[in-house]
């Protein structure tokens, strides 16, 4: 029975409890909840034997499909949550702690979901929790970014829900399997669109660098791990071998690389790097061979480690200096040597330097590309890998810890004042760095977790090591020679969100003008109707009395005009003679009888 314990339950329990404690006690509760989720993953059989399902109204809801693919992602999600909780220990408020644990728990729920309904519930819960993580940044920019994040992911959720409904109507099943999604019909394409939006696929990539940098220094570490990698997981699960994913992945690689080379904001640069690296994973999913899928899984696993480490380092620098622009930073090596060491390990892992986890994972995708006889694709991925060293492996550590490039303004060359990160944060960064190096030196435990049967990958072959070192050395030489060109400049990098930000304002003004005109016309019509009703009620009795006395004036032997004047005066003062009132009543009764009969 205990083997069926869902690993997300400790995280949700921690989210419910931690909000009621102070920073240190709440931090301990959060860390304990994350470690409990690691233990829950460790007791899962990993062969699909564990199951937890409900059957309301004849519908099968599978909450715990614990096969090798799900368990692999559960391992890295829970380990990342534990490292992130350690890094954030004592520095998060109750609402942010609750939001981050709920966010991690929702990602685990999506990973173990065995049907589309359960997946959708946790998918939306993950998006909602992420909104509150971003809001915890506590600034006006955070609130605006959280609002835009919610809108983009609401659209993605609508696509997913619409696809789910169409598939259920067509097949009568809500099972989450590749066979169900393989028909390429409207339902499958809508589900694919929902997944790609969460993966930050171009042109929907701008939500990521727009939102993650506006979170708190600790919240960004959690955000870097879950949303995009959950999307990679569901794409591996549902759409392996879809050629469109190769195209989407290449666009993401190119988009992320170009923007990361230009970006001046430290955490926006790392956010573009996420899109760039997820692009490699999508290429592997699109190729669809067991070797390529294992490469995508291994890269996702390692990417969470080194990208969390990079966000930890960036968060420590921002917390220590209050600055986040590369043009405002420099000379921090003497003040933050341990943070520098962690940054170097993360940057080298991101660049796939031999001896790091990046080297034993990313080349798996490149090797699968070569084995699939996609020579041009292989060349593109190799070049993009070298570009990673330019924007992250060398640029980030150099600009932050040593200073600006030659030719930069003198003011920017002054050392930035800062202090070393807290002990808990250093412990989190240290463990993440050790994991990056440990997997890089001894990757076979990771390879044993990979879910697909594929030929053994040999990471340390002389040819592969030599080729990687040569490629990275060439990129390093390029950086040394052309560093002034790569120097960041103050400014704002326009992204595709420019179109829906400005376009949204234009549509708002257009709709406001259109609906404003309708409202004005409706108000004018209402005013005219009210005035007409007022005239009718105010002058109606007077005119009715005048009409009646005109008809009966010959019988009364009086002048008709005089009678009308008397009747009008009586109607205005509500004092008509009894005879006139009786005559009006008889006239009205006759009209009613004529209409009825």
Coordinates of C-alpha atoms in Angstrom, one line a residue:
X1 CA 0.0 0.0 0.0
X2 CA 2.8 2.4 0.9
X3 CA 4.3 1.9 -2.6
X4 CA 1.2 3.6 -3.9
X5 CA 1.9 6.8 -2.0
X6 CA 1.8 9.7 -4.6
X7 CA 5.0 11.7 -4.4
X8 CA 3.1 14.9 -4.8
X9 CA 1.1 14.5 -1.6
X10 CA 4.0 15.6 0.7
X11 CA 4.5 18.7 -1.4
X12 CA 0.8 19.6 -1.2
X13 CA 0.7 18.9 2.5
X14 CA 3.8 21.1 3.0
X15 CA 2.1 23.9 0.9
X16 CA -0.9 23.7 3.2
X17 CA 1.2 23.8 6.4
X18 CA 4.2 26.1 5.6
X19 CA 2.1 29.2 5.1
X20 CA 1.4 29.3 8.9
X21 CA 5.0 29.4 10.0
X22 CA 7.8 31.9 10.1
X23 CA 10.6 32.0 7.6
X24 CA 13.0 29.5 9.3
X25 CA 10.4 27.1 10.6
X26 CA 8.4 27.3 7.4
X27 CA 11.6 26.8 5.5
X28 CA 12.3 23.6 7.5
X29 CA 8.8 22.4 6.8
X30 CA 9.2 23.1 3.0
X31 CA 12.5 21.2 2.9
X32 CA 11.1 18.3 4.9
X33 CA 8.1 18.1 2.5
X34 CA 10.5 18.1 -0.5
X35 CA 12.7 15.4 1.0
X36 CA 9.6 13.3 1.8
X37 CA 8.6 13.5 -1.9
X38 CA 12.1 12.2 -2.8
X39 CA 11.6 9.3 -0.5
X40 CA 8.1 8.6 -2.0
X41 CA 9.7 8.4 -5.5
X42 CA 12.4 6.1 -4.2
X43 CA 9.9 3.4 -3.1
X44 CA 8.0 3.4 -6.4
X45 CA 8.7 0.2 -8.4
X46 CA 9.2 2.2 -11.6
X47 CA 7.7 -0.6 -13.8
X48 CA 4.1 0.7 -13.9
X49 CA 3.2 -1.6 -11.0
X50 CA 2.1 1.3 -8.7
X51 CA -1.3 2.6 -9.4
X52 CA -3.8 5.0 -7.9
X53 CA -7.0 5.5 -9.8
X54 CA -10.7 6.5 -9.4
X55 CA -13.7 5.7 -11.5
X56 CA -16.3 8.4 -11.1
X57 CA -19.4 8.1 -13.4
X58 CA -17.6 5.4 -15.4
X59 CA -14.6 7.6 -16.1
X60 CA -11.1 6.3 -15.4
X61 CA -8.9 8.8 -13.6
X62 CA -5.4 7.5 -13.3
X63 CA -3.4 9.6 -10.7
X64 CA -0.3 7.4 -10.5
X65 CA 1.1 5.8 -13.7
X66 CA 4.6 5.1 -12.3
X67 CA 6.5 3.7 -15.3
X68 CA 10.2 4.4 -16.0
X69 CA 9.5 7.6 -17.9
X70 CA 7.4 9.1 -15.2
X71 CA 9.8 8.0 -12.4
X72 CA 12.8 9.5 -14.2
X73 CA 11.1 12.9 -14.3
X74 CA 9.8 12.5 -10.8
X75 CA 13.4 11.9 -9.5
X76 CA 14.7 15.1 -11.0
X77 CA 11.6 17.1 -10.0
X78 CA 11.8 16.1 -6.4
X79 CA 15.6 16.5 -6.2
X80 CA 15.3 19.9 -7.8
X81 CA 12.5 20.9 -5.3
X82 CA 14.7 19.8 -2.4
X83 CA 17.7 21.8 -3.6
X84 CA 15.6 24.8 -4.3
X85 CA 14.0 24.6 -0.8
X86 CA 17.5 24.4 0.7
X87 CA 18.6 27.4 -1.4
X88 CA 15.5 29.4 -0.3
X89 CA 15.7 28.4 3.4
X90 CA 14.8 31.3 5.7
X91 CA 14.3 33.8 2.9
X92 CA 10.7 33.1 1.6
X93 CA 7.5 34.3 3.1
X94 CA 4.6 32.0 3.8
X95 CA 2.6 32.6 0.6
X96 CA 5.7 32.2 -1.6
X97 CA 6.7 28.9 0.1
X98 CA 3.1 27.6 -0.3
X99 CA 3.0 28.6 -4.0
X100 CA 6.4 27.0 -4.8
X101 CA 5.5 23.7 -3.1
X102 CA 2.1 23.6 -4.8
X103 CA 3.9 24.4 -8.1
X104 CA 6.3 21.5 -7.7
X105 CA 3.5 19.2 -6.6
X106 CA 1.3 20.1 -9.6
X107 CA 4.2 19.3 -11.9
X108 CA 4.6 15.9 -10.3
X109 CA 0.8 15.3 -10.6
X110 CA 1.1 16.0 -14.3
X111 CA 4.0 13.6 -14.7
X112 CA 2.2 10.7 -13.0
X113 CA -1.2 11.4 -14.8
X114 CA -2.4 8.4 -16.8
X115 CA -5.3 10.2 -18.4
X116 CA -5.9 13.5 -20.1
X117 CA -8.5 14.7 -17.5
X118 CA -6.1 14.3 -14.6
X119 CA -3.3 15.8 -16.7
X120 CA -5.4 18.8 -17.5
X121 CA -6.3 19.4 -13.8
X122 CA -2.7 19.3 -12.7
X123 CA -1.6 21.3 -15.8
X124 CA -3.8 24.2 -14.9
X125 CA -3.0 23.9 -11.2
X126 CA 0.7 24.2 -12.1
X127 CA 0.0 27.4 -14.2
X128 CA -2.1 28.9 -11.3
X129 CA 0.6 28.2 -8.7
X130 CA 3.3 29.7 -11.0
X131 CA 1.3 32.9 -11.2
X132 CA 1.5 33.2 -7.4
X133 CA 5.2 32.4 -7.5
X134 CA 5.7 35.3 -9.9
X135 CA 3.5 37.6 -7.9
X136 CA 5.7 36.9 -4.9
X137 CA 8.3 39.1 -6.6
X138 CA 6.4 41.9 -4.9
X139 CA 6.9 44.6 -7.6
X140 CA 4.6 46.3 -10.1
X141 CA 6.5 44.5 -12.9
X142 CA 5.9 41.2 -11.1
X143 CA 2.1 41.8 -11.0
X144 CA 2.0 42.8 -14.7
X145 CA 4.2 39.8 -15.7
X146 CA 2.0 37.4 -13.6
X147 CA -1.1 38.8 -15.4
X148 CA 0.4 38.2 -18.8
X149 CA 1.7 34.8 -17.8
X150 CA -1.9 33.9 -16.7
X151 CA -3.3 35.1 -20.1
X152 CA -0.8 33.1 -22.2
X153 CA -1.3 29.9 -20.2
X154 CA -5.0 30.3 -20.1
X155 CA -4.9 30.2 -23.9
X156 CA -2.7 27.2 -23.8
X157 CA -5.1 25.5 -21.3
X158 CA -8.0 26.3 -23.5
X159 CA -6.2 24.6 -26.5
X160 CA -5.5 21.5 -24.3
X161 CA -9.1 21.3 -23.0
X162 CA -10.6 21.7 -26.5
X163 CA -8.3 19.0 -27.8
X164 CA -9.2 16.7 -24.9
X165 CA -12.9 17.2 -25.6
X166 CA -12.5 16.5 -29.3
X167 CA -10.5 13.4 -28.7
X168 CA -12.9 12.1 -26.1
X169 CA -15.8 12.7 -28.5
X170 CA -14.0 10.9 -31.3
X171 CA -12.5 7.9 -29.5
X172 CA -14.6 7.6 -26.4
X173 CA -11.4 7.5 -24.3
X174 CA -9.4 10.0 -22.3
X175 CA -6.3 7.9 -21.9
X176 CA -3.0 9.7 -22.2
X177 CA -1.1 7.6 -24.8
X178 CA 0.8 8.3 -28.0
X179 CA -1.5 5.9 -29.8
X180 CA -4.5 8.1 -29.0
X181 CA -2.8 11.3 -30.1
X182 CA -1.2 9.9 -33.2
X183 CA -4.0 10.5 -35.7
X184 CA -3.0 14.1 -36.4
X185 CA -6.6 15.3 -36.3
X186 CA -7.9 18.6 -34.8
X187 CA -8.0 17.2 -31.3
X188 CA -4.4 16.0 -31.4
X189 CA -3.2 19.3 -32.9
X190 CA -4.9 21.3 -30.2
X191 CA -3.4 19.2 -27.5
X192 CA 0.0 19.6 -29.2
X193 CA -0.5 23.4 -29.4
X194 CA -1.2 23.4 -25.6
X195 CA 1.9 21.5 -24.9
X196 CA 4.1 23.6 -27.1
X197 CA 2.9 26.8 -25.5
X198 CA 4.2 25.5 -22.1
X199 CA 7.4 24.4 -23.8
X200 CA 7.9 28.1 -24.8
X201 CA 8.0 27.2 -28.5
X202 CA 8.3 30.0 -30.9
X203 CA 6.4 32.3 -31.5
X204 CA 4.9 31.8 -28.0
X205 CA 8.3 32.0 -26.3
X206 CA 8.2 35.5 -25.0
X207 CA 6.2 34.6 -21.9
X208 CA 9.2 32.9 -20.3
X209 CA 11.7 35.8 -20.3
X210 CA 8.8 38.2 -19.6
X211 CA 7.8 36.4 -16.4
X212 CA 10.6 34.4 -14.8
X213 CA 13.0 37.4 -14.2
X214 CA 10.2 39.3 -12.3
X215 CA 9.9 36.6 -9.6
X216 CA 11.9 36.8 -6.4
X217 CA 15.6 35.6 -6.4
X218 CA 14.4 32.3 -4.9
X219 CA 11.2 31.9 -6.9
X220 CA 13.0 32.0 -10.2
X221 CA 14.9 28.8 -9.2
X222 CA 11.7 26.9 -8.9
X223 CA 10.2 28.4 -12.1
X224 CA 13.3 27.3 -14.1
X225 CA 12.7 23.7 -13.4
X226 CA 9.1 22.6 -13.9
X227 CA 6.9 24.2 -16.5
X228 CA 9.0 23.7 -19.6
X229 CA 10.3 20.3 -18.6
X230 CA 6.8 19.1 -17.8
X231 CA 6.0 20.1 -21.4
X232 CA 9.0 18.1 -22.6
X233 CA 7.7 15.1 -20.6
X234 CA 4.2 15.2 -22.1
X235 CA 5.7 15.6 -25.6
X236 CA 7.9 12.5 -25.1
X237 CA 4.8 10.7 -23.8
X238 CA 2.3 11.8 -26.4
X239 CA 4.1 12.9 -29.6
X240 CA 7.4 11.0 -30.2
X241 CA 8.5 11.1 -33.8
X242 CA 6.4 14.1 -34.8
X243 CA 8.4 15.9 -37.5
X244 CA 6.9 19.3 -36.6
X245 CA 8.8 19.1 -33.3
X246 CA 12.1 19.1 -35.1
X247 CA 11.2 22.4 -36.8
X248 CA 9.9 23.8 -33.6
X249 CA 13.0 22.8 -31.8
X250 CA 15.3 24.4 -34.4
X251 CA 13.4 27.7 -34.2
X252 CA 13.7 27.6 -30.4
X253 CA 17.4 27.0 -30.5
X254 CA 18.0 29.8 -33.0
X255 CA 15.6 32.2 -31.2
X256 CA 17.1 31.5 -27.7
X257 CA 20.6 31.8 -29.0
X258 CA 20.1 35.2 -30.8
X259 CA 18.3 36.8 -27.9
X260 CA 20.7 35.4 -25.2
X261 CA 23.7 36.9 -27.1
X262 CA 22.0 40.3 -27.0
X263 CA 20.3 40.3 -23.6
X264 CA 21.7 42.6 -20.9
X265 CA 19.4 41.5 -18.1
X266 CA 21.0 38.5 -16.3
X267 CA 17.9 36.4 -15.6
X268 CA 16.3 37.3 -18.9
X269 CA 19.5 35.9 -20.5
X270 CA 19.1 32.7 -18.5
X271 CA 15.4 32.5 -19.5
X272 CA 16.3 32.7 -23.2
X273 CA 18.8 30.0 -22.5
X274 CA 16.0 27.8 -21.2
X275 CA 14.2 28.1 -24.5
X276 CA 17.4 27.4 -26.4
X277 CA 18.1 24.2 -24.5
X278 CA 14.5 23.0 -24.6
X279 CA 14.8 23.3 -28.3
X280 CA 17.5 20.6 -28.3
X281 CA 15.1 18.4 -26.3
X282 CA 12.3 19.0 -28.9
X283 CA 14.6 18.0 -31.7
X284 CA 15.3 14.7 -29.9
X285 CA 11.5 14.1 -29.4
X286 CA 10.9 14.9 -33.0
X287 CA 13.5 12.4 -34.3
X288 CA 11.6 9.9 -32.1
X289 CA 14.2 7.0 -32.1
X290 CA 14.8 5.4 -28.7
X291 CA 18.3 6.9 -28.7
X292 CA 16.9 10.4 -29.4
X293 CA 14.2 10.0 -26.8
X294 CA 16.7 8.9 -24.2
X295 CA 18.8 11.9 -25.1
X296 CA 15.9 14.2 -24.6
X297 CA 15.2 12.6 -21.2
X298 CA 18.8 12.8 -20.1
X299 CA 19.2 16.4 -21.3
X300 CA 16.0 17.4 -19.5
X301 CA 17.3 15.8 -16.3
X302 CA 20.7 17.5 -16.5
X303 CA 19.2 20.8 -17.7
X304 CA 17.1 21.1 -14.6
X305 CA 20.3 20.7 -12.4
X306 CA 22.5 23.1 -14.2
X307 CA 19.8 25.7 -15.0
X308 CA 18.7 25.6 -11.3
X309 CA 22.3 26.2 -10.3
X310 CA 22.6 29.1 -12.8
X311 CA 19.4 30.7 -11.4
X312 CA 20.6 30.2 -7.9
X313 CA 23.8 32.0 -8.7
X314 CA 22.0 34.8 -10.5
X315 CA 19.5 35.1 -7.5
X316 CA 22.4 35.3 -5.1
X317 CA 24.1 38.1 -7.2
X318 CA 20.9 40.0 -7.4
X319 CA 20.1 39.6 -3.7
X320 CA 23.6 40.7 -2.8
X321 CA 23.9 43.7 -5.1
X322 CA 20.3 44.8 -5.9
X323 CA 21.4 44.8 -9.6
X324 CA 20.5 42.5 -12.5
X325 CA 21.9 44.2 -15.6
X326 CA 25.3 42.9 -16.9
X327 CA 26.3 46.5 -17.6
X328 CA 25.8 47.2 -13.9
X329 CA 27.8 44.3 -12.6
X330 CA 31.5 43.4 -12.5
X331 CA 34.3 42.7 -10.1
X332 CA 32.4 40.4 -7.8
X333 CA 34.9 37.7 -7.7
X334 CA 36.7 38.8 -4.5
X335 CA 33.4 39.4 -2.7
X336 CA 31.6 36.2 -3.9
X337 CA 34.2 33.6 -4.7
X338 CA 31.9 30.6 -3.8
X339 CA 29.1 31.9 -5.9
X340 CA 31.6 32.4 -8.7
X341 CA 32.6 28.7 -8.5
X342 CA 29.0 27.6 -8.6
X343 CA 28.4 29.9 -11.6
X344 CA 31.3 28.4 -13.5
X345 CA 30.1 24.8 -12.8
X346 CA 26.6 25.7 -14.1
X347 CA 28.0 27.6 -17.1
X348 CA 30.4 24.8 -18.1
X349 CA 27.6 22.2 -17.7
X350 CA 25.3 24.4 -19.9
X351 CA 28.1 24.5 -22.4
X352 CA 28.6 20.7 -22.3
X353 CA 32.2 20.8 -21.2
X354 CA 33.7 17.3 -20.6
X355 CA 33.4 16.3 -17.0
X356 CA 30.0 18.0 -16.5
X357 CA 26.5 16.6 -16.8
X358 CA 25.9 18.6 -20.0
X359 CA 28.6 16.6 -21.8
X360 CA 27.0 13.2 -21.0
X361 CA 23.5 14.3 -22.0
X362 CA 23.4 16.8 -24.9
X363 CA 25.7 14.8 -27.2
X364 CA 23.2 12.0 -27.0
X365 CA 20.8 14.1 -29.0
X366 CA 23.5 15.0 -31.5
X367 CA 24.5 11.4 -31.8
X368 CA 20.9 10.4 -32.5
X369 CA 20.8 13.1 -35.2
X370 CA 23.8 11.7 -36.8
X371 CA 22.5 8.1 -36.6
X372 CA 19.3 9.3 -38.3
X373 CA 21.4 10.6 -41.2
X374 CA 20.4 14.2 -40.7
X375 CA 23.8 15.8 -41.5
X376 CA 22.7 19.4 -41.8
X377 CA 20.7 19.1 -38.6
X378 CA 23.8 17.7 -36.9
X379 CA 25.9 20.7 -38.1
X380 CA 23.3 23.1 -36.9
X381 CA 23.2 21.6 -33.4
X382 CA 27.0 21.5 -33.2
X383 CA 27.2 25.2 -34.1
X384 CA 24.4 26.1 -31.6
X385 CA 26.3 24.2 -28.9
X386 CA 29.3 26.4 -29.5
X387 CA 27.1 29.4 -29.3
X388 CA 26.0 28.3 -25.8
X389 CA 29.6 28.8 -24.6
X390 CA 29.6 32.4 -25.9
X391 CA 26.4 33.6 -24.2
X392 CA 26.7 31.6 -21.0
X393 CA 29.9 29.6 -20.5
X394 CA 32.1 32.7 -20.9
X395 CA 30.0 35.8 -21.0
X396 CA 28.0 35.3 -17.7
X397 CA 30.9 34.5 -15.4
X398 CA 33.2 37.1 -17.0
X399 CA 30.8 40.0 -17.0
X400 CA 29.5 39.4 -13.5
X401 CA 32.7 38.5 -11.6
X402 CA 35.5 40.2 -13.4
X403 CA 34.2 43.3 -15.2
X404 CA 33.1 44.6 -18.5
X405 CA 34.9 44.0 -21.8
X406 CA 37.6 46.3 -23.2
X407 CA 36.0 49.4 -24.6
X408 CA 33.2 49.5 -22.0
X409 CA 32.5 52.9 -20.2
X410 CA 34.9 53.4 -17.3
X411 CA 32.0 53.6 -14.8
X412 CA 31.0 50.1 -15.7
X413 CA 34.5 48.8 -14.9
X414 CA 34.3 49.6 -11.2
X415 CA 33.8 46.6 -9.0
X416 CA 30.2 46.0 -7.8
X417 CA 29.7 46.0 -4.1
X418 CA 28.3 42.7 -2.8
X419 CA 28.5 40.0 -0.2
X420 CA 28.6 36.2 -0.3
X421 CA 25.3 34.3 -0.3
X422 CA 23.8 32.9 3.0
X423 CA 25.0 29.5 4.2
X424 CA 21.8 27.7 3.2
X425 CA 22.0 29.2 -0.3
X426 CA 25.7 28.2 -0.6
X427 CA 24.7 24.7 0.5
X428 CA 22.0 24.5 -2.2
X429 CA 24.4 25.7 -4.8
X430 CA 27.2 23.4 -3.6
X431 CA 25.0 20.3 -3.8
X432 CA 23.7 21.2 -7.2
X433 CA 27.3 21.8 -8.5
X434 CA 28.4 18.5 -7.0
X435 CA 25.5 16.8 -8.8
X436 CA 26.5 18.4 -12.1
X437 CA 30.1 17.3 -11.7
X438 CA 29.2 13.8 -10.3
X439 CA 26.9 12.9 -13.2
X440 CA 29.5 14.4 -15.6
X441 CA 32.2 12.0 -14.3
X442 CA 30.0 9.0 -13.6
X443 CA 26.8 9.1 -15.7
X444 CA 25.9 5.4 -15.6
X445 CA 23.3 5.7 -12.7
X446 CA 21.5 8.3 -14.9
X447 CA 21.7 6.1 -17.9
X448 CA 20.2 3.2 -15.9
X449 CA 17.1 5.4 -15.3
X450 CA 16.5 6.1 -19.0
X451 CA 13.2 4.6 -20.1
X452 CA 13.8 3.5 -23.7
X453 CA 15.7 0.5 -24.9
X454 CA 18.5 1.9 -27.1
X455 CA 22.2 1.1 -27.9
X456 CA 24.6 2.0 -25.2
X457 CA 25.9 5.5 -25.4
X458 CA 29.6 6.0 -24.8
X459 CA 30.2 9.6 -23.7
X460 CA 34.0 9.5 -23.2
X461 CA 35.2 8.1 -26.5
X462 CA 38.4 9.9 -27.6
X463 CA 36.8 11.3 -30.7
X464 CA 33.9 12.8 -28.9
X465 CA 36.0 14.3 -26.2
X466 CA 38.5 15.7 -28.6
X467 CA 35.8 17.2 -31.0
X468 CA 34.0 18.8 -28.1
X469 CA 37.2 20.4 -26.7
X470 CA 38.2 21.7 -30.1
X471 CA 34.7 23.2 -30.7
X472 CA 34.6 24.9 -27.3
X473 CA 38.2 26.1 -27.7
X474 CA 37.2 27.7 -31.0
X475 CA 34.3 29.4 -29.3
X476 CA 36.5 30.6 -26.5
X477 CA 39.0 32.0 -29.0
X478 CA 36.2 33.8 -30.7
X479 CA 35.1 35.3 -27.4
X480 CA 38.6 36.5 -26.6
X481 CA 39.0 38.1 -30.0
X482 CA 35.6 39.7 -30.3
X483 CA 34.7 40.4 -26.7
X484 CA 33.9 44.1 -27.5
X485 CA 31.3 43.0 -30.0
X486 CA 29.7 40.7 -27.4
X487 CA 29.7 43.5 -24.8
X488 CA 26.2 44.1 -23.5
X489 CA 24.7 47.6 -23.9
X490 CA 22.0 49.3 -21.8
X491 CA 18.6 49.0 -23.4
X492 CA 15.5 46.9 -23.7
X493 CA 15.3 43.9 -26.0
X494 CA 12.1 43.8 -27.9
X495 CA 10.5 40.3 -28.2
X496 CA 7.4 38.9 -29.8
X497 CA 5.4 39.9 -26.7
X498 CA 5.7 43.4 -28.2
X499 CA 3.0 42.5 -30.6
X500 CA 0.4 41.3 -28.1
X501 CA 1.3 44.0 -25.6
X502 CA 0.8 46.8 -28.2
X503 CA -1.7 44.8 -30.2
X504 CA -3.7 44.2 -27.1
X505 CA -3.7 47.9 -26.3
X506 CA -4.8 48.7 -29.8
X507 CA -7.6 46.1 -29.7
X508 CA -8.7 47.5 -26.3
X509 CA -8.9 51.1 -27.6
X510 CA -10.7 49.8 -30.8
X511 CA -13.2 47.8 -28.8
X512 CA -13.6 50.6 -26.3
X513 CA -14.4 53.1 -29.1
X514 CA -16.8 50.6 -30.7
X515 CA -18.6 49.7 -27.5
X516 CA -18.4 53.3 -26.4
X517 CA -20.3 54.4 -29.5
X518 CA -22.9 51.7 -28.9
X519 CA -23.2 52.7 -25.3
X520 CA -23.7 56.4 -26.3
X521 CA -26.3 55.5 -28.9
X522 CA -28.1 53.3 -26.4
X523 CA -28.0 56.0 -23.7
X524 CA -29.4 58.6 -26.2
X525 CA -32.2 56.2 -27.2
X526 CA -33.0 55.6 -23.5
X527 CA -33.1 59.3 -22.8
X528 CA -35.4 59.9 -25.8
X529 CA -37.7 57.1 -24.7
X530 CA -37.8 58.4 -21.1
X531 CA -38.6 61.9 -22.4
X532 CA -41.4 60.5 -24.6
X533 CA -42.8 58.5 -21.8
X534 CA -42.7 61.6 -19.6
X535 CA -44.6 63.6 -22.1
X536 CA -47.1 60.8 -22.5
X537 CA -47.8 60.5 -18.8
X538 CA -47.7 64.3 -18.3
X539 CA -49.9 65.4 -21.3
X540 CA -51.9 62.2 -21.9
X541 CA -54.8 63.0 -19.5
X542 CA -55.0 66.5 -20.8
X543 CA -55.2 65.5 -24.5
X544 CA -57.7 62.7 -23.7
X545 CA -60.0 65.0 -21.8
X546 CA -59.8 67.6 -24.7
X547 CA -60.7 64.9 -27.2
X548 CA -63.7 63.7 -25.2
X549 CA -65.1 67.2 -24.6
X550 CA -64.7 68.0 -28.2
X551 CA -66.9 65.0 -29.1
X552 CA -69.6 65.8 -26.6
X553 CA -69.5 69.6 -26.9
X554 CA -72.6 69.7 -29.2
X555 CA -74.6 67.9 -26.6
X556 CA -73.5 70.2 -23.9
X557 CA -74.3 73.3 -25.9
X558 CA -71.0 75.0 -25.2
X559 CA -68.1 76.3 -27.3
X560 CA -65.7 73.5 -28.1
X561 CA -62.5 75.6 -27.6
X562 CA -63.7 76.8 -24.3
X563 CA -64.5 73.2 -23.2
X564 CA -61.0 72.1 -24.3
X565 CA -59.4 74.9 -22.3
X566 CA -61.4 74.0 -19.2
X567 CA -60.6 70.3 -19.6
X568 CA -56.9 71.0 -20.1
X569 CA -56.8 73.1 -16.9
X570 CA -58.7 70.4 -15.0
X571 CA -56.3 67.8 -16.3
X572 CA -53.2 69.8 -15.3
X573 CA -54.6 70.4 -11.8
X574 CA -56.2 66.9 -11.6
X575 CA -59.7 68.5 -10.8
X576 CA -61.9 67.5 -13.8
X577 CA -65.7 67.8 -13.4
X578 CA -67.5 64.6 -12.5
X579 CA -69.3 64.6 -15.8
X580 CA -66.1 64.9 -17.8
X581 CA -64.5 62.1 -15.8
X582 CA -67.6 59.9 -16.4
X583 CA -67.6 60.7 -20.1
X584 CA -63.9 59.8 -20.4
X585 CA -64.5 56.6 -18.5
X586 CA -67.3 55.7 -20.8
X587 CA -65.2 56.5 -23.9
X588 CA -62.4 54.3 -22.6
X589 CA -64.7 51.5 -21.8
X590 CA -66.1 51.6 -25.3
X591 CA -62.6 51.4 -26.8
X592 CA -61.9 48.4 -24.6
X593 CA -65.1 46.6 -25.7
X594 CA -64.3 47.3 -29.3
X595 CA -60.9 45.8 -29.0
X596 CA -62.1 42.8 -27.1
X597 CA -65.2 42.1 -29.1

